[in-house]
Coordinates of C-alpha atoms and ligand atoms in Angstrom, one line a residue:
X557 CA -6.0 4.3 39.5
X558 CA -9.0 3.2 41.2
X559 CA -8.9 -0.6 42.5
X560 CA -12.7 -1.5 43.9
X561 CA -14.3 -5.3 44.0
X562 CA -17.7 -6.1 43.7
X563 CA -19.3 -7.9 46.7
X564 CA -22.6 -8.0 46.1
X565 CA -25.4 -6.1 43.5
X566 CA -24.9 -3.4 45.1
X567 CA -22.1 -3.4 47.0
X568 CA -18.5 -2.4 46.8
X569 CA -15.0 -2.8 48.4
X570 CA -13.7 0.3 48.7
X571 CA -10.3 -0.3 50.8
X572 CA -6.6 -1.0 50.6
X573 CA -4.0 -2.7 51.3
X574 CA -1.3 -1.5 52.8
X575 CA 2.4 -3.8 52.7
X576 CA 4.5 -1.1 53.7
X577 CA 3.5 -0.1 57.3
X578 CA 6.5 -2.1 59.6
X579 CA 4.3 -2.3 62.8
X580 CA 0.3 -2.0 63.2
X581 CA -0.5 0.4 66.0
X582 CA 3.9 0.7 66.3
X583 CA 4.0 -2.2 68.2
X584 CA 2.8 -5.3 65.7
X585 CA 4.8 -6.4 62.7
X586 CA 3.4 -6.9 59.7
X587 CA 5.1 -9.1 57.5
X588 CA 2.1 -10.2 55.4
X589 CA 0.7 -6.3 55.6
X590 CA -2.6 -5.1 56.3
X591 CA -5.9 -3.9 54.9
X592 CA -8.1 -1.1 55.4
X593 CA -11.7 -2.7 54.3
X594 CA -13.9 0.4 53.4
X595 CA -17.2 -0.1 51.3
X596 CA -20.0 1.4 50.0
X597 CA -23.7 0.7 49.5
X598 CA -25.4 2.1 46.2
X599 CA -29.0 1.6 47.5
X600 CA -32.0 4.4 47.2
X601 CA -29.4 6.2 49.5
X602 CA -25.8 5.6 49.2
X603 CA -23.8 4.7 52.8
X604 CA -20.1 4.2 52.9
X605 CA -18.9 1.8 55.7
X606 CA -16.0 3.6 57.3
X607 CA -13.3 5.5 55.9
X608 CA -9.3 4.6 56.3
X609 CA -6.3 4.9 57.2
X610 CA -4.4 8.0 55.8
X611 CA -2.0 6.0 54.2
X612 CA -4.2 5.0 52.3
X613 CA -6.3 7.9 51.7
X614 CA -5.0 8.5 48.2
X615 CA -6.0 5.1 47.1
X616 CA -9.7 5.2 49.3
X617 CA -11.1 8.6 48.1
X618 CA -10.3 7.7 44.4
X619 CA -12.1 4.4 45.2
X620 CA -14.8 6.2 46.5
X621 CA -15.3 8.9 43.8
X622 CA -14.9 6.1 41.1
X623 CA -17.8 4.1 42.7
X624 CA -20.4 7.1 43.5
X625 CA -19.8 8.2 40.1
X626 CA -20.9 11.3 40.6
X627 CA -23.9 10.7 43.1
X628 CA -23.9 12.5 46.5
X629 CA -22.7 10.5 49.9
X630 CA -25.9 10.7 52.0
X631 CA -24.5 8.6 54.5
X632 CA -21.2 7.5 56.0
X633 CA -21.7 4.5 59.2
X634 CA -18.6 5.1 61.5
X635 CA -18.7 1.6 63.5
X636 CA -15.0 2.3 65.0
X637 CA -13.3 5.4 65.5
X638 CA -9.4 3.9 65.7
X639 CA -7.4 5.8 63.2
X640 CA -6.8 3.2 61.0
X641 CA -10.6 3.7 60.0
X642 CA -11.5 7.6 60.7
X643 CA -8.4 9.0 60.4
X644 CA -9.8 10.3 57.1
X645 CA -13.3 10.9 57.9
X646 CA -12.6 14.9 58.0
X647 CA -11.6 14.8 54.8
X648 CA -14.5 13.1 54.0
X649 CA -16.4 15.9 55.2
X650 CA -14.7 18.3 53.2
X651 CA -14.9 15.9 50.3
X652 CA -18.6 15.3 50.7
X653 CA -19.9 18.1 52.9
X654 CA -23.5 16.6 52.6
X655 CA -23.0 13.4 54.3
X656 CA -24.7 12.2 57.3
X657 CA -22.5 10.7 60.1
X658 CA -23.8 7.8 61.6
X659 CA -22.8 6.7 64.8
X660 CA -23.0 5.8 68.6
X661 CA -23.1 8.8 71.1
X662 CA -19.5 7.4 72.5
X663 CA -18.5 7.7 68.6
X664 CA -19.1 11.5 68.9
X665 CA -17.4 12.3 71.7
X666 CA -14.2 10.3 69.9
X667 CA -15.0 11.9 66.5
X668 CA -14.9 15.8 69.0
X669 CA -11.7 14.7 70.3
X670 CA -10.0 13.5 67.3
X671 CA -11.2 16.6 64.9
X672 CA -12.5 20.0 65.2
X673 CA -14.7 19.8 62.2
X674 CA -18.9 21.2 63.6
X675 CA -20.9 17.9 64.0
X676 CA -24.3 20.1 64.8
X677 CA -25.3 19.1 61.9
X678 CA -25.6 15.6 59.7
X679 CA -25.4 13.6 62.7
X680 CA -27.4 10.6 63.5
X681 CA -27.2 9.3 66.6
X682 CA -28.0 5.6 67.5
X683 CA -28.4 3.2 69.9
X684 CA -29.0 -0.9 70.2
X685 CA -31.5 -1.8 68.1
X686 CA -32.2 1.7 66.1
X687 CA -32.3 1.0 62.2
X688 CA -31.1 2.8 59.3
X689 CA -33.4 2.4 55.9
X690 CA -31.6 3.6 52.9
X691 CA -34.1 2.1 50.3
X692 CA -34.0 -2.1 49.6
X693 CA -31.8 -2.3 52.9
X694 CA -32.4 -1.7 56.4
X695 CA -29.5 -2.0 59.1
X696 CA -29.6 -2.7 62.1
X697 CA -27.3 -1.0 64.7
X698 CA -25.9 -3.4 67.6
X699 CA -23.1 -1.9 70.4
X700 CA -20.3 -4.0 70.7
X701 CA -18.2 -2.1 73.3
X702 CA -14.8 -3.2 73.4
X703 CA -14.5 -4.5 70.5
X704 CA -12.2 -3.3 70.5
X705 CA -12.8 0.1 71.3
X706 CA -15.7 1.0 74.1
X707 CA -17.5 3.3 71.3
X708 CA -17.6 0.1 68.8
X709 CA -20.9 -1.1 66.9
X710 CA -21.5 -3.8 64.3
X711 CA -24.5 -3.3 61.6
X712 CA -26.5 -6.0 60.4
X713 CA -28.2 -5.6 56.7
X714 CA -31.8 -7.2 57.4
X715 CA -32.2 -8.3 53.7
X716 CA -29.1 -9.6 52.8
X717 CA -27.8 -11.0 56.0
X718 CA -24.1 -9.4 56.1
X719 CA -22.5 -8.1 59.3
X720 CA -20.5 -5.0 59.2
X721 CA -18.4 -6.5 61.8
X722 CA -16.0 -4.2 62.3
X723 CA -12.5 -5.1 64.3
X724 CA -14.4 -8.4 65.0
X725 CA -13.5 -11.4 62.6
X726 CA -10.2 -8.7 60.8
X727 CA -7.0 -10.2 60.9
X728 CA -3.7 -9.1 60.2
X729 CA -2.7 -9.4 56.0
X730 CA -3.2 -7.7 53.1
X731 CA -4.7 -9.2 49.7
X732 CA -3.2 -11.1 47.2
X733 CA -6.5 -10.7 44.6
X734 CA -9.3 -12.0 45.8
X735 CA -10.8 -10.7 48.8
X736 CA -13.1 -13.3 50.1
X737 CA -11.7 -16.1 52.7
X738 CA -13.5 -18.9 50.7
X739 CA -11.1 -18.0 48.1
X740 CA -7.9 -17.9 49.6
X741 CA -6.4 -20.7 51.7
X742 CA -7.2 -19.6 55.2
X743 CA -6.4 -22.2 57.3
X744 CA -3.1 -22.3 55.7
X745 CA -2.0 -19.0 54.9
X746 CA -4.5 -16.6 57.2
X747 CA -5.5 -18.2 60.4
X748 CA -1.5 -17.6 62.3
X749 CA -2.3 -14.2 61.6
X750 CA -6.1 -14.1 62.4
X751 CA -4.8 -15.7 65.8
X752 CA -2.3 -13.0 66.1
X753 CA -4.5 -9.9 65.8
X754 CA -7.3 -11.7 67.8
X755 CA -5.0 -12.2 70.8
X756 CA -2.8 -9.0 70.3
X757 CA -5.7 -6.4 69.7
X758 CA -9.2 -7.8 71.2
X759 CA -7.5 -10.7 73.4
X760 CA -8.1 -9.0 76.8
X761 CA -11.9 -8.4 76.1
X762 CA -13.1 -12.2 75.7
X763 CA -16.1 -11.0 77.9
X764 CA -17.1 -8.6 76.0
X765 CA -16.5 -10.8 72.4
X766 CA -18.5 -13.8 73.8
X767 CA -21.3 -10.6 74.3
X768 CA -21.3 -9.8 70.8
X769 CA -21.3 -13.6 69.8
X770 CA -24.3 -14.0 71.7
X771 CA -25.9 -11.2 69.5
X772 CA -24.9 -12.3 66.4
X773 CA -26.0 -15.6 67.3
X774 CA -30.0 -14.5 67.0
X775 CA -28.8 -13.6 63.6
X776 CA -29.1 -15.1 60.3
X777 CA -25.5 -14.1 58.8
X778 CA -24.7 -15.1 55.5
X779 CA -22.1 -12.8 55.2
X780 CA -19.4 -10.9 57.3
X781 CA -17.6 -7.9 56.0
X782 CA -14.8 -7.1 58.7
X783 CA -12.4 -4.1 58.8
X784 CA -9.3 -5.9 58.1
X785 CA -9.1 -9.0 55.8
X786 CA -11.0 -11.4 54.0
X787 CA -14.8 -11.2 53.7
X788 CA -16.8 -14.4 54.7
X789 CA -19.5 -15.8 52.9
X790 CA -18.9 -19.6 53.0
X791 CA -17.6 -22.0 56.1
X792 CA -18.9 -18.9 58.6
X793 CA -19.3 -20.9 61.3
X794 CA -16.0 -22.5 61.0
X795 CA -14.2 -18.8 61.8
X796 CA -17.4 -17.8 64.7
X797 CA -16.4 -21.1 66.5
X798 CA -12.5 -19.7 66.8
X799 CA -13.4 -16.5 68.4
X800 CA -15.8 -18.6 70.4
X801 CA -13.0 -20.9 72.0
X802 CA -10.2 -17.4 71.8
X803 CA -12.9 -15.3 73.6
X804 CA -13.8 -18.1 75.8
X805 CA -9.5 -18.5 76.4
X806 CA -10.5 -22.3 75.2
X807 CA -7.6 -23.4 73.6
X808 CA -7.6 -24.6 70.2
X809 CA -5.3 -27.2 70.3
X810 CA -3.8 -30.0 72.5
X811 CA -0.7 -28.5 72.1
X812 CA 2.8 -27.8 73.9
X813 CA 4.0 -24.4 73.2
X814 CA 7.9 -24.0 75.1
X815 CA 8.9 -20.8 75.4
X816 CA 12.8 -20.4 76.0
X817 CA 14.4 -17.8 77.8
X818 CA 18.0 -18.5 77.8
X819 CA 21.5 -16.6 78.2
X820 CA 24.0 -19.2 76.7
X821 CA 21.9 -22.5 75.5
X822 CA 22.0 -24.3 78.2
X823 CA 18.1 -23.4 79.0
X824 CA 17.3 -24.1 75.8
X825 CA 18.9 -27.2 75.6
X826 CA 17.3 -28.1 78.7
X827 CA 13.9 -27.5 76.7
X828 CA 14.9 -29.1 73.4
X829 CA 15.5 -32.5 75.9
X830 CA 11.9 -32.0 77.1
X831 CA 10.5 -31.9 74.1
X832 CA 12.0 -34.9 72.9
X833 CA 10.8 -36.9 76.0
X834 CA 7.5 -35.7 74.5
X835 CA 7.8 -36.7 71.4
X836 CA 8.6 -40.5 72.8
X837 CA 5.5 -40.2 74.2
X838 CA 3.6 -39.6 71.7
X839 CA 3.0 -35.3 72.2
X840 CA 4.3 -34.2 68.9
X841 CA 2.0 -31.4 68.5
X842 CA 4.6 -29.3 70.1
X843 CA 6.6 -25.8 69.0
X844 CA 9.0 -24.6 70.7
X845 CA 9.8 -20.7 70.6
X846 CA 13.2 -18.7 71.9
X847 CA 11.7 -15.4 73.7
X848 CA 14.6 -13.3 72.2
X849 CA 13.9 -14.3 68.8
X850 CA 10.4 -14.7 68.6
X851 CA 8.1 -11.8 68.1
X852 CA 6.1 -10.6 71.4
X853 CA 3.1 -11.1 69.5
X854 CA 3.6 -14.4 67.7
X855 CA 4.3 -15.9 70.9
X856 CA 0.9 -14.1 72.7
X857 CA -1.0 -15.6 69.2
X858 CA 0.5 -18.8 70.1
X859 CA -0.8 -18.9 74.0
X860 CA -4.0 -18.6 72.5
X861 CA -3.7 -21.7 70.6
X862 CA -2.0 -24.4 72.8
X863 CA -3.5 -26.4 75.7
X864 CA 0.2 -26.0 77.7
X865 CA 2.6 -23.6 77.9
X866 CA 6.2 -25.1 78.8
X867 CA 8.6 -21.9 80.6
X868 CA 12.1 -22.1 80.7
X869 CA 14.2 -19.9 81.7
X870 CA 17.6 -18.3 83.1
X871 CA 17.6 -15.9 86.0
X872 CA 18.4 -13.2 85.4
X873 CA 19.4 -9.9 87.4
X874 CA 17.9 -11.5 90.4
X875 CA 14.8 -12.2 88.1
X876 CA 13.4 -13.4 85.1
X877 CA 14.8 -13.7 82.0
X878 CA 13.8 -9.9 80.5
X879 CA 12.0 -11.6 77.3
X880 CA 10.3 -14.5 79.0
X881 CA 9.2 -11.7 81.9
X882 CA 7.9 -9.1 78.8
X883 CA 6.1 -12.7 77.2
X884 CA 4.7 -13.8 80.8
X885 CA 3.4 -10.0 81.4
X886 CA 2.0 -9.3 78.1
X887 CA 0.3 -12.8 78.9
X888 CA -1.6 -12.0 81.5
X889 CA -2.1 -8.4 80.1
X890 CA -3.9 -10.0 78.0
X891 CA -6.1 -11.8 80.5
X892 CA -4.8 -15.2 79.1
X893 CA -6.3 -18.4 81.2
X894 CA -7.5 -22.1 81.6
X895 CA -4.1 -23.7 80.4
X896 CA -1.8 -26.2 81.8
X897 CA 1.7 -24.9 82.4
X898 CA 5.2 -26.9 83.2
X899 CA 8.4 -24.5 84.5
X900 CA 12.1 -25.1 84.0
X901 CA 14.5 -22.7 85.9
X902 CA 18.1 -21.8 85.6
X903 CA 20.4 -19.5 87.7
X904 CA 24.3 -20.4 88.6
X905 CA 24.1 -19.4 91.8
X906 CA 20.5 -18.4 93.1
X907 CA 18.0 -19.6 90.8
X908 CA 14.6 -17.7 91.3
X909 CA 13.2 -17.2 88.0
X910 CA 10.6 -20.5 88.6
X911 CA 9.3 -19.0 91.9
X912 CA 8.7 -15.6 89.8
X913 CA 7.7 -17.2 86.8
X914 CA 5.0 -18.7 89.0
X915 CA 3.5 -15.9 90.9
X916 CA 2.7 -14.1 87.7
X917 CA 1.2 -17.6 86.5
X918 CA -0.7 -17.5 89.7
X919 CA -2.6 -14.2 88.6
X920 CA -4.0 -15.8 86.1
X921 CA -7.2 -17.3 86.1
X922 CA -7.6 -20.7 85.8
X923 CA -3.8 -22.1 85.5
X924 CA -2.7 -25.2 86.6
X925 CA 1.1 -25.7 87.0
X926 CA 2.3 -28.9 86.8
X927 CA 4.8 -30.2 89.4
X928 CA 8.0 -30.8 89.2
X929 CA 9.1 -27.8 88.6
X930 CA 12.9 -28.4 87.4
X931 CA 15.3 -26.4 88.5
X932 CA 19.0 -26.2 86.2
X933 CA 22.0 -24.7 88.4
X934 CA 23.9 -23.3 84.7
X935 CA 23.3 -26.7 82.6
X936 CA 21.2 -29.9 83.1
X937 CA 23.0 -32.8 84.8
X938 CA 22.8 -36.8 84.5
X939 CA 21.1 -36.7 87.8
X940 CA 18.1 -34.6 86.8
X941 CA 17.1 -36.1 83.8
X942 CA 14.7 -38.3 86.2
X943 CA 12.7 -35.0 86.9
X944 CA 12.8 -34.3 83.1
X945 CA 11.2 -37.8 82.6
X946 CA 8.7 -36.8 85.5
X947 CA 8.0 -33.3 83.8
X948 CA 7.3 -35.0 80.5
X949 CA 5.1 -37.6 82.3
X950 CA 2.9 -35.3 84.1
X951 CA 2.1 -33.0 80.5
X952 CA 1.4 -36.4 78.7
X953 CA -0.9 -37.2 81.6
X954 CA -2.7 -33.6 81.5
X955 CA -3.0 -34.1 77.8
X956 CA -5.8 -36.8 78.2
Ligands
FEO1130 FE1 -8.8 -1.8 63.1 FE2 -9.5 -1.2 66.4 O1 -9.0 -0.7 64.6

């Protein structure tokens, strides 16, 4: 059956969601699911807005048929060429032989090395600035490379105002109904996950998003269709100014995030006494996470939102803790910086996960690590407690 939702006059989602995918790209979970945002424009010309994931193929090109209602597909925009978008666009082709692909030239090469269908034909190249008129609309084409691919492009609809913003402004989810964000409780229900898939997929390129920013801010959006997620229409700049601190690595929060990485609890108790010292201080904006049993990217969405990162943990085959070191990796991987860190160490006999946990800290741009750094020979003693105290001190100080 087909499932579409009006967005405008003249506009259509054309997606789905998709809740039984475990991981996105095999590596992210997706408890809450994803979706697939596809739509299509019935102007003088009709455009679709990418295609979708196979998956959801099934679902899409029923959409699709049920919306065109018989017209032809003059055009189809391909803004991203990541599977979960143009996995189906050769079927499109042999669905709607007629349509023009439009696209950047990096596009094209993807769209060679992903299919063999003959692009000499129906192709329209473009460039920063070119323009598509289909009738009452006219888009505007802007490159946005690395976001989060380097062949990406947004479009901008000069008389409506709505960004085809691709990857930019998705998030993680599928939908429960409605399919705008003013709609649904974001903050609530949304924005861990919006974090998540900022940080996880797009985190390394903040450069490169702040770029994009910086276009979009010459324009006069009133509305954002993204690939993934809920469509924005109201409280805009609310959602711009989060990519504008994640891009900037700004974090969101004065916030403690302590991330455990502990053998047999005495780490983590350790931690647990540290955060109470905070919370007698007043810092109770302050989650603590165990490495092992937290999800790689939950904790990575998390970095992103706290002003200070607390790391604790055991050594372990002469190093660190394995899921603190994949955390602390994946962390700078992800070209995570400007935050306030505090180390806790443990080893029974030769401790040297703090000394490694702070060279990779000291890759990072713009860290500072907060001294002392406590060292734990197998479980925390009477006699250290006073460095605990001075640990907790120096964080409430850093918080301002
Ligand atoms: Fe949703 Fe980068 O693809």
């Amino acid at each position: 059956m087909h499932h579409i939702q009006p967005i405008c006059d003249d506009l259509f989602w054309v997606g789905a969601s998709d809740r039984r995918l475990s991981l996105f790209e095999n590596m992210y979970p997706l408890g809450r699911g994803v979706t697939y945002n596809s739509y299509v424009l019935l102007d003088d010309k009709t455009v679709l807005f990418d295609t979708a994931d196979s998956s959801v193929s099934g679902q899409f090109f029923e959409n699709l048929d049920y919306v065109l209602d018989g017209r032809p597909l003059d055009y189809v925009i391909v803004h991203h060429m990541e599977p979960d978008h143009a996995a189906t666009l050769e079927e499109l082709k042999c669905t709607y032989p007629e349509v023009k692909i439009v696209t950047s030239a990096k596009a094209l090469n993807l769209i060679h090395q992903f299919f063999d269908f003959d692009t000499t034909d129906e192709v329209q190249i473009v460039k920063e600035g070119d323009v598509l008129e289909t009738g009452h609309h006219t888009f505007k084409f802007i490159m946005a490379p690395m976001v989060h691919w380097p062949e990406v492009m947004v479009s901008y609809d000069t008389a409506t105002g709505i960004l085809f913003s691709a990857d930019a402004f998705g998030t993680f989810g599928a939908f429960s109904g409605s399919i705008f964000a003013d709609e649904v409780n974001f903050e609530q229900e949304w924005l861990p996950d919006a974090r998540r898939y900022y940080a996880n997929i797009v985190g390394k390129y903040g450069t490169q998003v702040q770029m994009l920013l910086k276009k979009a801010s010459a324009l006069d959006i009133r509305m954002i269709c993204p690939l993934h997620g809920p469509i924005w229409r109201e409280n805009i700049a609310w959602f711009v100014d989060k990519y504008a601190k994640w891009s900037s690595y700004t974090p969101e929060e004065k916030s403690v995030l302590i991330a455990v990485g502990s053998v047999y609890g005495h780490t983590t108790a350790a931690a647990e006494l540290l955060a109470s010292k905070l919370a007698e201080r007043g810092v109770t904006n302050v989650r603590l996470y165990d490495t092992s049993k937290t999800d790689l990217s939950e904790l990575v969405g998390e970095a992103f939102r706290a002003s200070h990162l607390v790391l604790a943990s055991a050594t372990y085959n002469n190093g660190i803790f394995t899921s603190m070191e994949t955390f602390l990796t994946d962390l700078a991987a992800h070209a995570l910086q400007n935050r306030t860190v505090a180390i806790i160490e443990n080893g029974s006999w030769a401790p040297v996960s703090g000394k490694l946990m702070r060279e990779i800290v000291d890759s990072m741009k713009k860290m500072t690590v907060l001294e002392p750094v406590v060292t734990i020979r197998s479980a925390l003693k009477e006699a250290q407690l006073e460095q605990l105290d001075q640990l907790a001190d120096a964080i409430r100080a850093s918080m301002g």
